[in-house]
Amino acid sequence: MNSNNNYNNDSSSEDDLQVYETLTKVAPPNELLPRKLTIDIDVKSLYPLKPLPQFCKTYMTFFEESLQRECSIPDIQVTDENRTLLDYYEENKQNLVYKRFDQLDLGKRTSNDRTYFASLLANFKRTQPRVFFRGEALFDQKLTPCPSDQIQFDSNFESGNLFCAFKKAENVYDLIIQNDINTRGNTQWFFFSITGAKAGQTIQFNILNHLKTGSLFNEGLQPAVYSVKENQLVGTEWCRDGFNISYFKSVFMKEYPLSLKKKYYQLRFHYTFKHEGDKVYFAHSFPYTYTNLLEFLNTLLEDQERNQYLSRKVLCTTLGGNTCEVLTITSNSLQKRAFRKGVVFLARQHPGEPQASYVMQGIIDFLTSNNPQAEYLRQNCIFKIFPMMNSDGVVNGNYRCGLEGSDLNRRWKKPNKYLHPSVYYAKKYIKGFSKERQILLVVDLHGHSRKQSSFVYGCAYSSQVKTIERVFALLMSKVNPFMDYSSCTFRVESAKDKTARIQLWRELKINWVYTYECSFYGQQKKHYQIKDYLNCGVSICNALSQIVKDTSKEFTNQANQPDIQQQMLEELGKMPQTDDQDIGSDSSQSEAELSDDELVQLFQPKTYSIKQKNLLKQQETNNKKKLQQPNSNLKSTIASQKASILQESPSKNSEQKPPMSSQKPKNPLYRIQAPLRVRQLDQVKQPETPLMVDKSVQTDDWMYRQWLIQMGKLKKQQEFQSFTPTRNIYKSSSQSVTRFIVKNSTMKNDRGRVDSISLMASGLQNKLISSSQQRQMMRYSGSNFMS
């Protein structure tokens, strides 16, 4: 099948190679201006954000506090009722201690049944996007003032997403995390801070509105914790802490839709504060913000040794105004440049998976180092790196989506230039890169919240274990102690057909296209540390260097070296057959996306899909009908008139015939001829004052008359079937059974004459046909040449 059928109109409107050459073209040097290597750190959010501490200056090992400590706080028993978060607020609004915006009226209900408790909608129809909450615009943000003797929550910083907090009891707090922007769900990532706690104070946190039905928190995963005072005293960075952790079904129903009665899931954990007046951050995993990326790139660009291998370009500007960077890493030498393989790395399509950025940082840091393996890769490969595809989602604290409210990793089949600019231009850039040189490997980095270890998703049509698509995955598991090959799957699922992995594999015909997943937890009940994620990136590069050496033997004098690919294939052949079932899939929840009638009110018309455009046309038609029907009496009169016609007019394709005169009809109006019946209906229904005619009634009446004509034709054809051959009468040829010759005549009683040239059926020539029958035959056979 031609792969061009998979391209959309926008994606094929421009030449891929031209876009690639435009983005990779080097501007001429200007000797008067000094070269600026660093990037301006300009993070744009939908609302003002506070700066975060300088996390992860050093990557030190830490001790996991995994001991099960007893907690004196009693569990609060709740009944399993069908309540929503809005009902919970009405019952506990006097206990509210924090809400992200001071202007939020959490008790307000919308006019329809779509009151999403923790959703913020961003309207992009104007130049500057405006944030709305249940129909009201937000202009400023302020923390809700809290008494000094209570702990204070905060999430108004980059990647923060705590929506509101309630004090349920002494040292017990219920938290609600914010939905992804322009969605009604996708709540799994959390990031907030607490100040004002006393040393030794133990607090129970209940996060009420998690999305997924299963979590690694029940298998030993602990929240990520950062203490500012602990860092100042002993230099401790992010660590895993917390105890009495459980993840279970919540009593609160989801708002979309209520009829399904699906429940949220709740995370409960305890934490004991160690210092007085400390500020402690809590997160699902070790955060990696957009600012962290820009600062890391600036350190590389300022390094005189590293920046000679690294160049950066702005791929595009995102919907929120941030930039999407594309990096190129290769050797400056022109030797064998035309024979260098292409390698592509992508990360952070899902903003709530920060471990992907740590793996990417390990890759970039290794490839720009003086390591001999890195030097070999730079001489034999050109690396195209997209370090943060969804910078808007990272900045605004989303878990899975961008500001347009959709999963970017489900938009690679037909990306929209305006709604998904990073995906649109990244796809064109990669396709243009593939026309310049052979792409050897594509890796899309992600995090997994329901499985341990690290593993890959690959593509393969065959279910056999001995395939070329599995070779590089097996090799990575050999050199990476954190990777488990038994957890890898190689399938092309219909639910993931629009992902980057499957679309690039299909369109570019690349064997090694993988989605690399790193667990939020770790391996064998042991937490991953930040340095472990960095080492995963280094291991990918080490495996790649072995493959590159294996594929470049024809250009070197290493023909006597063993074939790595052949060794991997032989080892794969010894493995047992697997069914490649992915038990813990992290596929997106489409039910959390807004409906089409909600999306068309948030974005410009150039971003609408065909379905959304048809929806707008239907709404405009309905509005015109309402304007043409000013009072209810008129509506009821036309509705009854329409119902009476519809009751008597069957479908056009229906084979039902009107009852014959010999039979007793169910409706006495059938005995009246069609024109007379319509006149009688008009006399009965027509009021004294003139009425506005409904177009739909006219259409139904016209369809009814057309139905009568068609039924008459069918009846006449059946009556003369024995006299008329069933072949085509329009073509005149010697091969036809019967040829009709129509001639004009001055006789009024005989307007046309049919001459029988040849009748194949025996006995038909002796049968006589009257002139009236001839006229009826010509009239109902669909002919249009009678005078």
Short mmCIF file of C-alpha atoms in Angstrom, two decimals, residues 130-384:
data_model
loop_
_atom_site.label_atom_id
_atom_site.label_comp_id
_atom_site.label_asym_id
_atom_site.label_seq_id
_atom_site.Cartn_x
_atom_site.Cartn_y
_atom_site.Cartn_z
CA ARG A 130 -7.22 33.95 28.34
CA VAL A 131 -7.95 31.41 31.06
CA PHE A 132 -11.55 30.69 32.05
CA PHE A 133 -13.03 28.80 34.95
CA ARG A 134 -16.64 27.71 34.44
CA GLY A 135 -17.29 30.58 32.06
CA GLU A 136 -15.54 33.35 34.02
CA ALA A 137 -12.16 34.79 33.00
CA LEU A 138 -9.25 34.77 35.44
CA PHE A 139 -7.04 37.85 35.45
CA ASP A 140 -4.86 37.52 38.54
CA GLN A 141 -3.85 34.90 41.04
CA LYS A 142 -3.56 35.21 44.79
CA LEU A 143 -3.07 32.67 47.51
CA THR A 144 -6.02 32.25 49.82
CA PRO A 145 -4.88 33.69 53.16
CA CYS A 146 -4.39 31.04 55.82
CA PRO A 147 -3.91 31.44 59.60
CA SER A 148 -0.28 31.39 60.68
CA ASP A 149 -0.77 28.32 62.85
CA GLN A 150 -1.79 26.19 59.86
CA ILE A 151 0.38 24.71 57.17
CA GLN A 152 0.27 26.56 53.85
CA PHE A 153 0.06 24.93 50.43
CA ASP A 154 1.43 26.30 47.19
CA SER A 155 1.62 25.12 43.57
CA ASN A 156 1.99 28.41 41.69
CA PHE A 157 5.32 27.47 40.19
CA GLU A 158 6.47 25.70 37.06
CA SER A 159 4.93 22.20 36.68
CA GLY A 160 2.83 22.70 39.84
CA ASN A 161 -0.79 21.55 39.69
CA LEU A 162 -2.45 21.50 43.13
CA PHE A 163 -5.96 22.90 42.63
CA CYS A 164 -7.33 23.13 46.18
CA ALA A 165 -6.90 21.64 49.66
CA PHE A 166 -9.25 20.98 52.57
CA LYS A 167 -8.48 20.34 56.23
CA LYS A 168 -10.53 17.23 56.89
CA ALA A 169 -9.34 16.69 60.46
CA GLU A 170 -6.36 17.46 62.65
CA ASN A 171 -3.25 16.67 60.57
CA VAL A 172 -5.43 15.23 57.77
CA TYR A 173 -5.74 17.11 54.45
CA ASP A 174 -7.72 16.24 51.33
CA LEU A 175 -6.13 17.47 48.10
CA ILE A 176 -7.56 17.86 44.60
CA ILE A 177 -5.12 18.16 41.71
CA GLN A 178 -5.87 20.21 38.62
CA ASN A 179 -6.97 18.64 35.34
CA ASP A 180 -4.84 19.14 32.26
CA ILE A 181 -5.57 22.48 30.57
CA ASN A 182 -8.58 22.24 28.20
CA THR A 183 -9.44 18.72 29.35
CA ARG A 184 -11.77 17.21 31.91
CA GLY A 185 -9.32 14.72 33.41
CA ASN A 186 -5.79 13.32 32.95
CA THR A 187 -4.96 13.68 36.64
CA GLN A 188 -1.99 11.54 37.73
CA TRP A 189 1.01 13.85 38.07
CA PHE A 190 1.14 16.02 41.23
CA PHE A 191 3.62 18.68 42.39
CA PHE A 192 3.06 21.04 45.34
CA SER A 193 4.87 22.51 48.37
CA ILE A 194 4.09 22.93 52.08
CA THR A 195 5.37 25.45 54.63
CA GLY A 196 4.54 26.08 58.27
CA ALA A 197 4.74 22.52 59.56
CA LYS A 198 6.40 21.83 62.90
CA ALA A 199 9.35 19.52 63.42
CA GLY A 200 8.13 15.99 64.12
CA GLN A 201 4.61 16.70 62.88
CA THR A 202 3.08 13.84 60.87
CA ILE A 203 0.45 14.70 58.29
CA GLN A 204 -1.80 12.48 56.21
CA PHE A 205 -2.41 13.53 52.61
CA ASN A 206 -5.34 12.24 50.56
CA ILE A 207 -5.25 13.04 46.83
CA LEU A 208 -8.85 12.39 45.80
CA ASN A 209 -8.98 12.52 42.00
CA HIS A 210 -6.37 10.27 40.40
CA LEU A 211 -7.30 8.89 37.00
CA LYS A 212 -5.71 5.47 36.54
CA THR A 213 -7.13 2.27 37.95
CA GLY A 214 -3.74 0.90 38.99
CA SER A 215 -0.53 2.40 40.32
CA LEU A 216 2.93 1.42 41.51
CA PHE A 217 2.17 3.08 44.86
CA ASN A 218 0.60 -0.23 45.93
CA GLU A 219 3.85 -2.03 45.07
CA GLY A 220 6.18 0.14 47.15
CA LEU A 221 6.56 3.39 45.20
CA GLN A 222 7.03 6.46 47.44
CA PRO A 223 6.44 10.12 46.56
CA ALA A 224 9.44 12.25 45.62
CA VAL A 225 10.32 14.71 48.41
CA TYR A 226 12.65 17.73 48.49
CA SER A 227 13.39 19.57 51.75
CA VAL A 228 14.93 23.02 51.38
CA LYS A 229 16.49 22.99 54.85
CA GLU A 230 17.76 19.44 54.41
CA ASN A 231 19.45 20.55 51.21
CA GLN A 232 21.02 23.57 52.91
CA LEU A 233 22.31 21.50 55.84
CA VAL A 234 23.61 18.29 54.26
CA GLY A 235 23.10 18.82 50.50
CA THR A 236 20.37 16.22 50.09
CA GLU A 237 18.57 16.47 46.75
CA TRP A 238 15.31 14.81 45.75
CA CYS A 239 14.63 11.55 47.58
CA ARG A 240 11.83 9.05 48.07
CA ASP A 241 9.98 9.31 51.36
CA GLY A 242 6.60 8.75 52.96
CA PHE A 243 4.94 5.78 54.63
CA ASN A 244 1.55 4.08 55.04
CA ILE A 245 1.01 4.50 51.30
CA SER A 246 -2.09 3.11 49.59
CA TYR A 247 -3.85 3.61 46.26
CA PHE A 248 -7.52 2.63 45.99
CA LYS A 249 -10.85 3.51 44.38
CA SER A 250 -12.29 6.81 45.55
CA VAL A 251 -15.92 7.40 46.50
CA PHE A 252 -16.23 10.32 44.08
CA MET A 253 -17.57 9.95 40.57
CA LYS A 254 -16.08 11.49 37.47
CA GLU A 255 -18.03 14.34 35.91
CA TYR A 256 -17.77 13.00 32.34
CA PRO A 257 -20.35 11.68 31.99
CA LEU A 258 -22.20 11.09 35.22
CA SER A 259 -24.36 8.40 33.64
CA LEU A 260 -21.39 6.01 33.48
CA LYS A 261 -20.75 6.42 37.22
CA LYS A 262 -17.01 5.87 36.89
CA LYS A 263 -15.00 6.58 40.00
CA TYR A 264 -11.75 8.40 40.64
CA TYR A 265 -8.88 6.75 42.47
CA GLN A 266 -7.31 8.05 45.67
CA LEU A 267 -3.70 8.17 46.89
CA ARG A 268 -3.06 8.25 50.62
CA PHE A 269 0.35 8.73 52.23
CA HIS A 270 1.89 10.09 55.46
CA TYR A 271 4.96 12.24 55.96
CA THR A 272 6.83 13.38 59.07
CA PHE A 273 8.47 16.81 58.85
CA LYS A 274 12.02 16.99 60.18
CA HIS A 275 12.73 20.73 60.53
CA GLU A 276 10.88 23.70 61.93
CA GLY A 277 9.87 26.32 59.37
CA ASP A 278 10.93 24.13 56.46
CA LYS A 279 9.57 24.24 52.93
CA VAL A 280 9.03 20.77 51.52
CA TYR A 281 8.11 19.87 47.93
CA PHE A 282 6.13 16.73 47.05
CA ALA A 283 5.87 15.25 43.53
CA HIS A 284 4.97 12.06 41.70
CA SER A 285 8.56 11.77 40.45
CA PHE A 286 11.70 13.91 40.32
CA PRO A 287 10.57 17.08 38.46
CA TYR A 288 12.41 18.30 35.37
CA THR A 289 11.06 21.67 34.22
CA TYR A 290 11.45 23.63 31.01
CA THR A 291 13.75 26.00 32.87
CA ASN A 292 15.96 23.05 33.87
CA LEU A 293 16.34 22.15 30.18
CA LEU A 294 17.29 25.67 29.10
CA GLU A 295 19.81 25.97 31.93
CA PHE A 296 21.35 22.62 31.01
CA LEU A 297 21.65 23.62 27.35
CA ASN A 298 23.26 26.92 28.35
CA THR A 299 25.92 25.10 30.35
CA LEU A 300 26.76 23.04 27.27
CA LEU A 301 26.80 26.05 24.95
CA GLU A 302 29.09 27.94 27.32
CA ASP A 303 31.54 25.01 27.44
CA GLN A 304 34.22 25.60 24.79
CA GLU A 305 34.91 21.90 24.36
CA ARG A 306 31.31 20.71 24.12
CA ASN A 307 29.73 23.46 22.05
CA GLN A 308 31.89 22.60 19.01
CA TYR A 309 29.86 19.39 18.61
CA LEU A 310 26.46 20.89 19.42
CA SER A 311 24.24 23.28 17.48
CA ARG A 312 20.69 24.31 18.26
CA LYS A 313 17.78 25.64 16.23
CA VAL A 314 14.29 26.76 17.14
CA LEU A 315 12.01 24.24 15.50
CA CYS A 316 8.81 26.20 16.12
CA THR A 317 6.88 28.29 18.60
CA THR A 318 4.30 26.41 20.60
CA LEU A 319 0.68 27.33 21.21
CA GLY A 320 1.62 28.94 24.53
CA GLY A 321 4.48 30.99 23.10
CA ASN A 322 7.41 28.80 24.21
CA THR A 323 10.04 27.45 21.84
CA CYS A 324 10.60 23.87 20.78
CA GLU A 325 14.32 23.24 20.33
CA VAL A 326 16.04 20.83 17.94
CA LEU A 327 19.69 19.94 18.59
CA THR A 328 22.26 18.58 16.16
CA ILE A 329 25.27 16.66 17.50
CA THR A 330 28.02 15.41 15.21
CA SER A 331 31.72 15.80 14.49
CA ASN A 332 33.01 18.96 12.81
CA SER A 333 35.22 16.87 10.56
CA LEU A 334 34.07 16.53 6.95
CA GLN A 335 35.57 13.04 6.67
CA LYS A 336 32.91 10.45 5.77
CA ARG A 337 30.17 13.01 6.45
CA ALA A 338 28.08 11.78 3.54
CA PHE A 339 28.18 8.23 4.91
CA ARG A 340 27.10 9.09 8.45
CA LYS A 341 23.93 7.46 9.70
CA GLY A 342 21.02 9.42 11.08
CA VAL A 343 19.77 8.94 14.65
CA VAL A 344 16.71 10.67 16.15
CA PHE A 345 15.80 11.08 19.85
CA LEU A 346 12.56 12.60 21.17
CA ALA A 347 11.39 13.25 24.73
CA ARG A 348 8.60 14.73 26.86
CA GLN A 349 5.64 14.35 24.56
CA HIS A 350 3.89 13.60 27.85
CA PRO A 351 4.80 16.44 30.25
CA GLY A 352 4.10 14.42 33.40
CA GLU A 353 6.88 11.91 32.66
CA PRO A 354 10.03 13.78 33.79
CA GLN A 355 12.27 10.69 33.82
CA ALA A 356 12.32 10.93 30.02
CA SER A 357 14.17 14.26 30.33
CA TYR A 358 16.77 12.75 32.65
CA VAL A 359 17.41 9.96 30.13
CA MET A 360 17.66 12.58 27.38
CA GLN A 361 20.08 14.63 29.47
CA GLY A 362 22.24 11.53 29.90
CA ILE A 363 22.27 11.03 26.11
CA ILE A 364 23.19 14.66 25.35
CA ASP A 365 25.80 14.80 28.09
CA PHE A 366 27.46 11.60 26.83
CA LEU A 367 27.43 12.52 23.14
CA THR A 368 29.13 15.88 23.80
CA SER A 369 31.79 14.39 26.10
CA ASN A 370 35.36 13.31 25.34
CA ASN A 371 34.53 9.64 25.78
CA PRO A 372 36.06 7.51 22.96
CA GLN A 373 32.70 5.87 22.27
CA ALA A 374 31.08 9.31 22.01
CA GLU A 375 33.81 10.45 19.61
CA TYR A 376 33.25 7.36 17.48
CA LEU A 377 29.49 8.02 17.35
CA ARG A 378 30.01 11.66 16.36
CA GLN A 379 32.29 10.60 13.50
CA ASN A 380 29.82 8.03 12.17
CA CYS A 381 26.40 9.49 13.03
CA ILE A 382 24.45 12.73 12.91
CA PHE A 383 22.09 13.05 15.88
CA LYS A 384 18.85 15.03 15.70
#
